[in-house]
Coordinates of C-alpha atoms (C1' of nucleotides) in Angstrom, one line a residue:
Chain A
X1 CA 0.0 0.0 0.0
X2 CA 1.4 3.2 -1.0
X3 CA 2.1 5.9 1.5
X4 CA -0.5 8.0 0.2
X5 CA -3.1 5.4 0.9
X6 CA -1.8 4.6 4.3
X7 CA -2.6 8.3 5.4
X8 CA -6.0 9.0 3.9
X9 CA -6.9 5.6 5.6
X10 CA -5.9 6.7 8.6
X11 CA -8.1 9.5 8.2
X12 CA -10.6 8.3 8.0
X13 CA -10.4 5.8 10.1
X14 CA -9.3 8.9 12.8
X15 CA -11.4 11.7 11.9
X16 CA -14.5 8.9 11.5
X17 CA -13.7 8.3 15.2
X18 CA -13.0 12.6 16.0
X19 CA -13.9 14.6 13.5
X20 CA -11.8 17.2 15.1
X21 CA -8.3 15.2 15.0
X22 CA -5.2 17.2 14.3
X23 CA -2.8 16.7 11.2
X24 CA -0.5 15.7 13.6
X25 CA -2.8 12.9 15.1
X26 CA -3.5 11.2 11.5
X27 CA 0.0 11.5 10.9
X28 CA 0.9 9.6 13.9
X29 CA -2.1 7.0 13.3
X30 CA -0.8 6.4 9.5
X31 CA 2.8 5.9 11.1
X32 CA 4.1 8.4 8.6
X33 CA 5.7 11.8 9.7
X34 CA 4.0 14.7 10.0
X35 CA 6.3 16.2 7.2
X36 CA 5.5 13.4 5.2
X37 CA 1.6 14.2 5.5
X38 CA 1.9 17.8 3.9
X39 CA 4.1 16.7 0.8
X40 CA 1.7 14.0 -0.1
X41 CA -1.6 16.9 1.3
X42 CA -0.1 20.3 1.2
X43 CA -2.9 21.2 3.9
X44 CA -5.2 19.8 6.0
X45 CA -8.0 21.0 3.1
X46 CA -6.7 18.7 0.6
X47 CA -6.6 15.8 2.6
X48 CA -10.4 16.2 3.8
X49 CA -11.4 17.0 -0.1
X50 CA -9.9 13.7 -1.3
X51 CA -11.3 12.1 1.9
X52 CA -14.5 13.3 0.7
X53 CA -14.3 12.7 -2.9
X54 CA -13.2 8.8 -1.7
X55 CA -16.9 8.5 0.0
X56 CA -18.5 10.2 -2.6
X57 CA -16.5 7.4 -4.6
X58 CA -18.2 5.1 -2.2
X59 CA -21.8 6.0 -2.7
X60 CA -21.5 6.1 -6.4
X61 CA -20.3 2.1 -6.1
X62 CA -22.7 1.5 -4.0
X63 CA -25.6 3.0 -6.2
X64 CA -23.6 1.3 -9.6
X65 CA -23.9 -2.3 -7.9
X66 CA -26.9 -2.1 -6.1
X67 CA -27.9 -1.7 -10.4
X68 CA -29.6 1.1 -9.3
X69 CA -29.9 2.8 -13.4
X70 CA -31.6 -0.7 -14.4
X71 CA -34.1 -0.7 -11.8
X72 CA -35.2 3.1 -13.0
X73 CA -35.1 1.6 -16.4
X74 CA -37.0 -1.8 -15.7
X75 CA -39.6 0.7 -13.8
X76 CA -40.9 -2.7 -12.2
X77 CA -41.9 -3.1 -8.8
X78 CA -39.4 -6.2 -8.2
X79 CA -36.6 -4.4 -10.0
X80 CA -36.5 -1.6 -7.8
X81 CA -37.5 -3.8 -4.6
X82 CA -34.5 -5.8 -5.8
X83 CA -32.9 -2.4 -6.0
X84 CA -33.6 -1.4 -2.6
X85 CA -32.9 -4.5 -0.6
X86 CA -29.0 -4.8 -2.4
X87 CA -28.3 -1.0 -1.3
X88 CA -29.6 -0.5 1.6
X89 CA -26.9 -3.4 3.4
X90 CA -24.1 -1.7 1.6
X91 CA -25.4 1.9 2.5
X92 CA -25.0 0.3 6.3
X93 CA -21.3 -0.5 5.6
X94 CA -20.5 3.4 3.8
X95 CA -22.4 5.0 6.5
X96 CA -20.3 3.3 9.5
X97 CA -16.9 3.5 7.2
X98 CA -17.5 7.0 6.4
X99 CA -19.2 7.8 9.1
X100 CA -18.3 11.5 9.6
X101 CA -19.1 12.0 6.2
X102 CA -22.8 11.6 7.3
X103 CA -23.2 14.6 9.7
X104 CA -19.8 16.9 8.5
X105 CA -20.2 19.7 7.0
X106 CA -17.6 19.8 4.6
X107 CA -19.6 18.1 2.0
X108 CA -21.6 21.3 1.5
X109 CA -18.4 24.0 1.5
X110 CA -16.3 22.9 -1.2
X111 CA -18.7 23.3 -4.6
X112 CA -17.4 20.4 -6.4
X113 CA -17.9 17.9 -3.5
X114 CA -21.6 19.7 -3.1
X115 CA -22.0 19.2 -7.0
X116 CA -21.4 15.2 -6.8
X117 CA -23.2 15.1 -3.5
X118 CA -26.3 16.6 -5.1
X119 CA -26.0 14.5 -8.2
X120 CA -26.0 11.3 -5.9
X121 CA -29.0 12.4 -4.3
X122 CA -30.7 13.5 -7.5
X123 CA -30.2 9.7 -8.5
X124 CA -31.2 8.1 -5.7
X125 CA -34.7 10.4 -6.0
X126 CA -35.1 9.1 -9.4
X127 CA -35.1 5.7 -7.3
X128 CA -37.6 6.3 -5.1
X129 CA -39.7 8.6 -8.1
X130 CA -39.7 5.2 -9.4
X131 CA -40.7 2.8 -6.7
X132 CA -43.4 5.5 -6.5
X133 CA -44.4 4.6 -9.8
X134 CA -43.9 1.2 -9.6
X135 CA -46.3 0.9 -6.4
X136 CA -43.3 0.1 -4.3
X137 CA -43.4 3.0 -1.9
X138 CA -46.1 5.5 -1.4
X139 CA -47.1 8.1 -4.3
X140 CA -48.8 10.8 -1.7
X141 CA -45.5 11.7 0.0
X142 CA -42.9 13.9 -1.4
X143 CA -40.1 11.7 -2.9
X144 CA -37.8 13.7 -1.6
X145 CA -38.6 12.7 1.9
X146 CA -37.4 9.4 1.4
X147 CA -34.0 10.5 0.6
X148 CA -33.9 12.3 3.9
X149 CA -36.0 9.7 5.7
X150 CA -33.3 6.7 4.1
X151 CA -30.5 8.5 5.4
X152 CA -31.9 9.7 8.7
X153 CA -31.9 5.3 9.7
X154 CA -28.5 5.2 8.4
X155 CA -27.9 7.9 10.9
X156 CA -30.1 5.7 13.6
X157 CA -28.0 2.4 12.5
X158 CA -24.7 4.0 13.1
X159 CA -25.5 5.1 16.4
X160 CA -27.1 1.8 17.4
X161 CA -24.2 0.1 16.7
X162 CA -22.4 2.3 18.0
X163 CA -24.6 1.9 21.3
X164 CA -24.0 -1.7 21.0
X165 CA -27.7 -1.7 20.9
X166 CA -28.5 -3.8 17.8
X167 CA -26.5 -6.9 16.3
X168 CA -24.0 -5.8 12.9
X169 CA -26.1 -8.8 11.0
X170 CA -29.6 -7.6 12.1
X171 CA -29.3 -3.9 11.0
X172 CA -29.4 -3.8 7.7
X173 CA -32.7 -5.6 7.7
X174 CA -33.7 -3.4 10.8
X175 CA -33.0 0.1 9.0
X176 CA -35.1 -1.4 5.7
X177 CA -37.8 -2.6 7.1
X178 CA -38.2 -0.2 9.5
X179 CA -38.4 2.4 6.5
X180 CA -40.9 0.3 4.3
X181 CA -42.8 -0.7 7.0
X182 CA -42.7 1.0 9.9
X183 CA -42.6 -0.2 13.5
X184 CA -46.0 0.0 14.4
X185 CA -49.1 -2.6 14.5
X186 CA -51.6 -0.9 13.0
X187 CA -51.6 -0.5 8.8
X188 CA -51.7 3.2 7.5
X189 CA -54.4 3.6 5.2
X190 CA -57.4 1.7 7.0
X191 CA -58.3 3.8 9.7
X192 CA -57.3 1.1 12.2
X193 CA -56.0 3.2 14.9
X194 CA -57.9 3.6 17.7
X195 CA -57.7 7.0 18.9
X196 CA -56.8 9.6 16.1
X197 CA -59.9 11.1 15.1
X198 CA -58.8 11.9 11.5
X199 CA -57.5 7.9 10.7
X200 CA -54.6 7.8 9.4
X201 CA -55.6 9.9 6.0
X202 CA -53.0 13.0 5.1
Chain B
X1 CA -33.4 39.5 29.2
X2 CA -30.6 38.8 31.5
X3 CA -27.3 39.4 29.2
X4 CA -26.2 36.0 30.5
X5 CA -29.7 34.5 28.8
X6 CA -28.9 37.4 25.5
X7 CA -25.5 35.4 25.2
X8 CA -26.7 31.6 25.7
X9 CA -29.6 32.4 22.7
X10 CA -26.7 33.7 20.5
X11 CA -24.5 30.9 20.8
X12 CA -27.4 28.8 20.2
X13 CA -28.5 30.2 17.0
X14 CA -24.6 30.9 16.2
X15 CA -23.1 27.1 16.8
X16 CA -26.7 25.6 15.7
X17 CA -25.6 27.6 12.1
X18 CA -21.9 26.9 12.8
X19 CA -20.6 24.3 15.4
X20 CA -17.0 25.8 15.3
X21 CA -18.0 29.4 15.5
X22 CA -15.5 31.3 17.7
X23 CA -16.5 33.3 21.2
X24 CA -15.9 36.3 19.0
X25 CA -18.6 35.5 16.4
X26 CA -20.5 34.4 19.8
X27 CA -20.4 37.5 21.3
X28 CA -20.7 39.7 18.3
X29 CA -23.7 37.7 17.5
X30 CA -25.2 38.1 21.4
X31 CA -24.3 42.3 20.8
X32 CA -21.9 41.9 23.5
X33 CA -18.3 42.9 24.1
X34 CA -15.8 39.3 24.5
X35 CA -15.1 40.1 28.1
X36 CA -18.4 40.4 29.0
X37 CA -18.9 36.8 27.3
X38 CA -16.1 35.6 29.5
X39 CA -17.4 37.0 32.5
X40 CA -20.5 35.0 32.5
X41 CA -18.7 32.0 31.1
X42 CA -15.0 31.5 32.0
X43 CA -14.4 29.2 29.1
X44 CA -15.5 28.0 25.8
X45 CA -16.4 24.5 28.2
X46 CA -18.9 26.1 30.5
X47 CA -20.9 27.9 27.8
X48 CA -21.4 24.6 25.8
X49 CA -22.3 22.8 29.1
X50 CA -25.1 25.5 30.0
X51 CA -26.4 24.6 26.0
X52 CA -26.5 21.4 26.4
X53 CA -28.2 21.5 30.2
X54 CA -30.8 23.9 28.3
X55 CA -31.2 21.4 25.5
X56 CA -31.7 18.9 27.7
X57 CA -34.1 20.9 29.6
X58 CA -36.0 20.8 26.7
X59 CA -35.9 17.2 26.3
X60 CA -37.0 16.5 29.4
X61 CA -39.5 19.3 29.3
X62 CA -41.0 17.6 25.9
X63 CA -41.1 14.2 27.4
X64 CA -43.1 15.6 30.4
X65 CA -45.5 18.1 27.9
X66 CA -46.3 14.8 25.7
X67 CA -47.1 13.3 29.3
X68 CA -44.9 10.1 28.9
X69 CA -45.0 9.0 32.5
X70 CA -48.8 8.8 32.8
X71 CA -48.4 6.9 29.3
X72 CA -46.4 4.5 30.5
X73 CA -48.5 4.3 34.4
X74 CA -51.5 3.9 32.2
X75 CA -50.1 1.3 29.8
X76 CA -53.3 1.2 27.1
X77 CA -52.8 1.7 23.3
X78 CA -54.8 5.0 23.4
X79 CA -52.7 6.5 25.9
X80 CA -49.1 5.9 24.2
X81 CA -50.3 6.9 20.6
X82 CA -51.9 9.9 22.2
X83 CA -48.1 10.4 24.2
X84 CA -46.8 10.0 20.6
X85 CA -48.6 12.1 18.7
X86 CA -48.1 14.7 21.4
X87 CA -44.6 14.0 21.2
X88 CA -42.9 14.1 18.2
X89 CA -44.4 17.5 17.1
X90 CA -42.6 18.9 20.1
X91 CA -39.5 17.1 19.0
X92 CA -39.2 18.4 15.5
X93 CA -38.9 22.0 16.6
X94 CA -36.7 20.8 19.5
X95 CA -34.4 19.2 16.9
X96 CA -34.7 22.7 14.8
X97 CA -33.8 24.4 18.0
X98 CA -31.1 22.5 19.2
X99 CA -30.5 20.8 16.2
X100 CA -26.5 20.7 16.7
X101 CA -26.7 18.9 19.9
X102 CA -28.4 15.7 17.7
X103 CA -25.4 15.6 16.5
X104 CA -22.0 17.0 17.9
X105 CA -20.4 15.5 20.3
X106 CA -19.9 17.4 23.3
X107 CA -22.8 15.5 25.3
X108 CA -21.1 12.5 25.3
X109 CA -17.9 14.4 26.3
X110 CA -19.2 15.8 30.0
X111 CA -20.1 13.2 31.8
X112 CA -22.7 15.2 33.7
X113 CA -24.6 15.6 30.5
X114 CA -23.9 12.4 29.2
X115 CA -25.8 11.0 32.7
X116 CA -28.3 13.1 31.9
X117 CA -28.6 11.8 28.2
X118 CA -28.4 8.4 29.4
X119 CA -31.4 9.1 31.9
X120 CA -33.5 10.6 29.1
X121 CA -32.9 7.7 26.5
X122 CA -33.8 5.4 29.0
X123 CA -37.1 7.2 30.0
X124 CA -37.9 7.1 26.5
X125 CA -37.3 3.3 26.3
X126 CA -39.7 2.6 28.9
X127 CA -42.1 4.2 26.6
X128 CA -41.8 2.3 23.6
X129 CA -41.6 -0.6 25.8
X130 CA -44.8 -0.1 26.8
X131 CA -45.9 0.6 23.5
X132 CA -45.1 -2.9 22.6
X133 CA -46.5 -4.4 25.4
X134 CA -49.7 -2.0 24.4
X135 CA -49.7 -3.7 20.6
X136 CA -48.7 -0.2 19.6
X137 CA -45.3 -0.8 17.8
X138 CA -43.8 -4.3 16.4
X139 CA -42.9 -6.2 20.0
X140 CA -40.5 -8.5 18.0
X141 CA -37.7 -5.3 17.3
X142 CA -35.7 -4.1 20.1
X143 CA -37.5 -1.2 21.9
X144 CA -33.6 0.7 21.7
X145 CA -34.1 0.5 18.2
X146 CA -37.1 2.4 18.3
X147 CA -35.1 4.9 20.0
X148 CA -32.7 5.6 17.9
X149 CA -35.0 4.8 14.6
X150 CA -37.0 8.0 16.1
X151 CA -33.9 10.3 16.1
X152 CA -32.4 9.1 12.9
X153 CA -36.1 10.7 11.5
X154 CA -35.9 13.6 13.5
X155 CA -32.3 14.4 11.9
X156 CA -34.3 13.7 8.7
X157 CA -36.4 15.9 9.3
X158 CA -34.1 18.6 10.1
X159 CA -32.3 18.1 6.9
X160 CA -35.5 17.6 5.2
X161 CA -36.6 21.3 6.4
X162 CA -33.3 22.9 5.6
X163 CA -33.3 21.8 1.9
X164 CA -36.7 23.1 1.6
X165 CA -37.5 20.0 0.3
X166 CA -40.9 19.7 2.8
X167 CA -43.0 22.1 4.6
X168 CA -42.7 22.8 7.7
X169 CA -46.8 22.3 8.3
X170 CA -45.8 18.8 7.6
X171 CA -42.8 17.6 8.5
X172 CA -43.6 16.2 12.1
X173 CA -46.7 14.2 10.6
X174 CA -44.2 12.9 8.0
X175 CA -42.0 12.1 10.9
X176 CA -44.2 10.2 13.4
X177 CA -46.6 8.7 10.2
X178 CA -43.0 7.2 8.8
X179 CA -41.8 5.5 11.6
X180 CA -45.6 4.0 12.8
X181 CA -46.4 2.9 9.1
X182 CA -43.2 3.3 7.2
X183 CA -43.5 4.6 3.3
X184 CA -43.8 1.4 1.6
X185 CA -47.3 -0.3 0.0
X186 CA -47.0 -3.6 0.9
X187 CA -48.2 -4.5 4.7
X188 CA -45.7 -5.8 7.5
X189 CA -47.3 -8.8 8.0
X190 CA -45.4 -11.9 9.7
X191 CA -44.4 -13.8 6.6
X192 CA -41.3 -13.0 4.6
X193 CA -40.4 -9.1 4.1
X194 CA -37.8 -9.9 1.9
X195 CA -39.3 -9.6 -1.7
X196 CA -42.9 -9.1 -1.9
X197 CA -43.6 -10.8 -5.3
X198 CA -47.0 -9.1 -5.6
X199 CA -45.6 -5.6 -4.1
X200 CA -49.2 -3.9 -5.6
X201 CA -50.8 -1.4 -4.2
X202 CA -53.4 -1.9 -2.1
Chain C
dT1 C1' 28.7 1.4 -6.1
dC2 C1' 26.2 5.5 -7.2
dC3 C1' 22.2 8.2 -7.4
dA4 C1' 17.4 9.7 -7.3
dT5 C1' 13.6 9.7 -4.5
dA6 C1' 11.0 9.3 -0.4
dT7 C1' 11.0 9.6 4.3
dG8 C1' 11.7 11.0 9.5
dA9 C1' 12.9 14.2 12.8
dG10 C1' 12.7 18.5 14.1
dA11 C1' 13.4 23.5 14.0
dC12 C1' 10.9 27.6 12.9
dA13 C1' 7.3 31.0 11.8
dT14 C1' 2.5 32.0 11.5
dC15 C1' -2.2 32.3 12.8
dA16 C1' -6.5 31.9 15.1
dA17 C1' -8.7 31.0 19.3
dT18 C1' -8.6 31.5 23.9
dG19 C1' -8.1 33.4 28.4
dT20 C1' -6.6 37.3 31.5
dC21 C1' -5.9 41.8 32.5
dT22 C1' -6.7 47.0 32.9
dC23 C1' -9.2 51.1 32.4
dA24 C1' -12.9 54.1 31.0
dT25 C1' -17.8 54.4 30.9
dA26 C1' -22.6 53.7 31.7
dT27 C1' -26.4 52.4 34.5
dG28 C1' -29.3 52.2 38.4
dG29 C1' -30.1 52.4 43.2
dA30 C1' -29.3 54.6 47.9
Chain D
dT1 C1' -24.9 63.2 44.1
dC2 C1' -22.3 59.2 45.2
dC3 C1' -21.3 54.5 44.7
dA4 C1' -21.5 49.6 43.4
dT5 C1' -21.9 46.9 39.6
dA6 C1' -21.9 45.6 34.8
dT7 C1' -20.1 46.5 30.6
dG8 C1' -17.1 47.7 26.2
dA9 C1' -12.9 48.2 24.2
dG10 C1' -8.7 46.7 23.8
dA11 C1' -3.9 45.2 25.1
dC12 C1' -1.4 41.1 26.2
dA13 C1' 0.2 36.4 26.8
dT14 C1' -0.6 31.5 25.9
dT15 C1' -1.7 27.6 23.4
dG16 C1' -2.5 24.4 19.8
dA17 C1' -2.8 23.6 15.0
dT18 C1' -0.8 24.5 10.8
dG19 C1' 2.5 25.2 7.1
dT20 C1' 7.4 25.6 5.6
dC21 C1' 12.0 24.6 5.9
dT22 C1' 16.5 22.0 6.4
dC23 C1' 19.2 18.0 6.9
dA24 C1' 20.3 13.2 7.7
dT25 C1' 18.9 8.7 6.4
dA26 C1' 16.9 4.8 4.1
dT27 C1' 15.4 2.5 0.0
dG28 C1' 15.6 0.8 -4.4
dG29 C1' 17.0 0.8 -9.2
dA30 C1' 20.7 1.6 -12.8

DNA sequence: TCCATATGAGACATCAATGTCTCATATGGA
DNA sequence: TCCATATGAGACATTGATGTCTCATATGGA
């Protein structure tokens, strides 16, 4: 493994765990001198930009072998089920290795990382515009709500895992179903709950 | 309004924008001089205490509001889905609020606060404990994960709001109606969630 | 062996944030 | 008015992170 690959492991793998770490920190953690560090990053910038670009890197993989652009071709229901049920365990894995990358805000500040990130997302919409169509997911709510909503459980799995609170081979499952079905009892569209006097209609 | 309370609603507002935002922006943004910051706060550590004490304030405040322990005394279905629906509204604007306490990192840091946190969560637990035992929510998913599926939404729902990509009218409906019922067509029942060969709409 | 390249150690300067200090001023009550 | 208190402005030192530099050394190929 080349030097430069030993440091933006170690990175990751330090700012995933403090976001805050110094150069001087990841330097030590890649077992490389500091000196070392700034000819391969000339600043601390760089390295986070390429740290960045590597989960962005990530995601894209992720949505290229969950065969995300056939199931928005295909357009049918087990396509993009199919779709769903190979991304979400592999969204699991990026969101605990790039972890940081999840809540950080450096995503948003350097344009070109913002331009990719907002590509990603305008694919993964098309996804869920589709399982709309497709009768997979619900047509009523916003489709952009189920990027956040996707996400936000990715969020929720990290920090259970974190927490020690759910087992590494339930999550996945845990995260998906919990977004297609929900975690209660009672079924959305029949009026079945007891107490709100509206039912369940929005 | 006390200049102590003038400068802990700045530095809300100011690290919920910016989490790294100097006691300079701080105090410019609280119209007071940096001394006068320091005087009420000797360091950097005992501001961000008092915000998260107040945001936990809140917590606990919402959790009372949404009348959780009489929810969980009384034990019936109506009672927790009326605790719920009280509930999460008041959580949305608490995560809007003190939206960068969902995520940074100092609560875990103090151990004060993270006693607190810990005291919170696990009031919390005991609810959707109860809500299982109630038939509310799914009894066969661990109540923690209920926890932490709740947050995960309410981050989403932050983001959600921030993109402009729901309305704020909405949003804690979306929240609450997503984690009870999820946002897929197909119902939860006890056979195989894995692929849903029919998958139509009901 | 010889040499180009990469590295490690460390000195050094810079910068921003932080924390402490003093002093002049304003404010409000006795 | 007189005084205690709070404040604003700003000087000052400290600290940690950062970035640049030099020099000795190691490594690997020609």
């Amino acid at each position: 493994m080349s030097t430069r690959e030993q440091v933006l492991d170690a990175a990751l793998r330090t700012l995933n765990a403090d976001p805050t770490a110094s150069l001087a920190t990841i330097a030590e953690a890649a077992g490389v001198g500091r000196a070392t560090l700034h000819r391969h990053f000339p600043g601390r910038d760089d390295l986070v930009r390429e740290l960045g670009d590597r989960s962005l890197d990530r995601w894209e993989q992720t949505q290229d072998a969950s065969g995300m652009a056939d199931a928005i071709a295909d357009g049918g229901a087990e396509a993009v089920t199919a779709c769903l049920h190979s991304m979400f365990p592999r969204l699991v894995v990026d969101a605990e290795d790039h972890g940081f990358a999840l809540t950080d805000s450096f995503l948003v500040c350097d344009p070109e990382l913002a331009a990719r990130t907002a590509a990603l997302e305008e694919r993964e919409v098309g996804l869920w515009r589709t399982a709309q169509a497709a009768g997979v997911v619900r047509p009523e709510l916003p489709a952009r709500w189920y990027l956040h909503a996707g996400y936000g459980l990715l969020v929720a799995a990290r920090d259970a895992l974190r927490a020690g609170d759910v087992a590494r081979r339930d999550v996945a499952d845990l995260v998906l179903d919990t977004l297609l079905h929900g975690i209660g009892t009672s079924t959305p569209t029949t009026t079945s709950t007891t107490t709100t006097p509206e039912g369940g209609a929005r």
